[in-house]
GROMACS .gro file of C-alpha atoms in nm:
model
   94
    1MET     CA    1  22.493  10.412  -6.155
    2ALA     CA    2  22.460  10.770  -6.261
    3SER     CA    3  22.198  10.667  -6.520
    4SER     CA    4  21.978  10.499  -6.259
    5SER     CA    5  21.965  10.822  -6.054
    6GLN     CA    6  21.884  11.016  -6.376
    7ASP     CA    7  21.608  10.759  -6.462
    8THR     CA    8  21.467  10.809  -6.106
    9SER     CA    9  21.481  11.191  -6.152
   10THR     CA   10  21.303  11.155  -6.485
   11ASN     CA   11  21.037  10.929  -6.336
   12ASN     CA   12  20.987  11.190  -6.038
   13ASP     CA   13  20.964  11.477  -6.292
   14GLU     CA   14  20.699  11.287  -6.489
   15LEU     CA   15  20.494  11.204  -6.182
   16GLN     CA   16  20.523  11.587  -6.090
   17CYS     CA   17  20.433  11.679  -6.428
   18ASN     CA   18  20.107  11.453  -6.424
   19ASN     CA   19  20.000  11.580  -6.077
   20MET     CA   20  19.990  11.955  -6.182
   21ASP     CA   21  19.655  12.087  -6.144
   22THR     CA   22  19.716  12.470  -6.179
   23PRO     CA   23  19.931  12.693  -6.390
   24GLU     CA   24  20.112  12.792  -6.067
   25ASP     CA   25  20.207  12.433  -6.026
   26LEU     CA   26  20.345  12.423  -6.378
   27ASP     CA   27  20.525  12.748  -6.321
   28ILE     CA   28  20.693  12.623  -6.011
   29PHE     CA   29  20.790  12.290  -6.190
   30VAL     CA   30  20.946  12.485  -6.472
   31LYS     CA   31  21.140  12.710  -6.252
   32GLU     CA   32  21.270  12.408  -6.057
   33LEU     CA   33  21.368  12.231  -6.370
   34MET     CA   34  21.550  12.529  -6.509
   35ASP     CA   35  21.746  12.567  -6.179
   36ASN     CA   36  21.823  12.208  -6.192
   37MET     CA   37  21.954  12.243  -6.542
   38GLN     CA   38  22.147  12.551  -6.452
   39THR     CA   39  22.315  12.361  -6.162
   40ARG     CA   40  22.415  12.086  -6.392
   41PHE     CA   41  22.541  12.324  -6.656
   42ASN     CA   42  22.766  12.510  -6.392
   43ARG     CA   43  22.896  12.168  -6.261
   44LEU     CA   44  22.985  12.055  -6.604
   45SER     CA   45  23.137  12.399  -6.699
   46ASP     CA   46  23.349  12.393  -6.383
   47THR     CA   47  23.469  12.037  -6.467
   48ILE     CA   48  23.561  12.136  -6.820
   49VAL     CA   49  23.763  12.451  -6.717
   50GLY     CA   50  23.942  12.240  -6.427
   51ARG     CA   51  24.052  11.990  -6.691
   52ILE     CA   52  24.167  12.274  -6.930
   53ASP     CA   53  24.370  12.431  -6.638
   54ASP     CA   54  24.519  12.072  -6.569
   55MET     CA   55  24.612  12.046  -6.942
   56GLY     CA   56  24.771  12.395  -6.945
   57SER     CA   57  24.982  12.311  -6.640
   58LYS     CA   58  25.093  11.981  -6.794
   59ILE     CA   59  25.184  12.147  -7.115
   60ASP     CA   60  25.387  12.415  -6.914
   61GLU     CA   61  25.572  12.123  -6.725
   62LEU     CA   62  25.632  11.946  -7.049
   63GLU     CA   63  25.781  12.263  -7.216
   64LYS     CA   64  26.000  12.319  -6.901
   65SER     CA   65  26.121  11.952  -6.911
   66ILE     CA   66  26.197  11.982  -7.293
   67ASN     CA   67  26.392  12.306  -7.221
   68ASP     CA   68  26.583  12.146  -6.939
   69LEU     CA   69  26.677  11.843  -7.172
   70MET     CA   70  26.777  12.074  -7.426
   71ASP     CA   71  27.008  12.268  -7.187
   72GLN     CA   72  27.153  11.932  -7.064
   73ALA     CA   73  27.227  11.835  -7.419
   74GLY     CA   74  27.392  12.161  -7.487
   75THR     CA   75  27.165  12.279  -7.774
   76GLU     CA   76  27.014  12.586  -7.822
   77GLU     CA   77  26.690  12.688  -7.978
   78THR     CA   78  26.735  12.744  -8.361
   79PRO     CA   79  26.607  13.033  -8.540
   80SER     CA   80  26.342  12.914  -8.797
   81GLY     CA   81  26.545  13.016  -9.091
   82SER     CA   82  26.841  12.810  -8.989
   83LEU     CA   83  26.665  12.482  -8.984
   84ASP     CA   84  26.822  12.393  -9.329
   85ASN     CA   85  27.154  12.363  -9.169
   86TYR     CA   86  27.046  12.087  -8.940
   87ALA     CA   87  26.848  11.897  -9.193
   88GLY     CA   88  27.159  11.860  -9.432
   89LYS     CA   89  27.010  12.097  -9.685
   90GLY     CA   90  27.205  12.389  -9.835
   91THR     CA   91  27.540  12.504  -9.724
   92PRO     CA   92  27.611  12.597  -9.365
   93LYS     CA   93  27.597  12.979  -9.288
   94CYS     CA   94  27.912  13.109  -9.124
   0.00000   0.00000   0.00000
């Protein structure tokens, strides 16, 4: 459906372009076209920013859930240098 409305918009633009008699008409047409493009860009930008915010919220929720599960399991976050002890490599440090 979106493509048919875009096709109609394109056809209207072509008709308007063919009916321009003066440079002022062309100027008005270009200004309207630029305004239309700016509106579409702003709408798309807002959509992208909204989706990024949603993803950030979901990542925060996931991190909280993982931390809650780790607390329930009774584990603690391990320092990066002591991962060898959990992988069975090296000797445990006491």
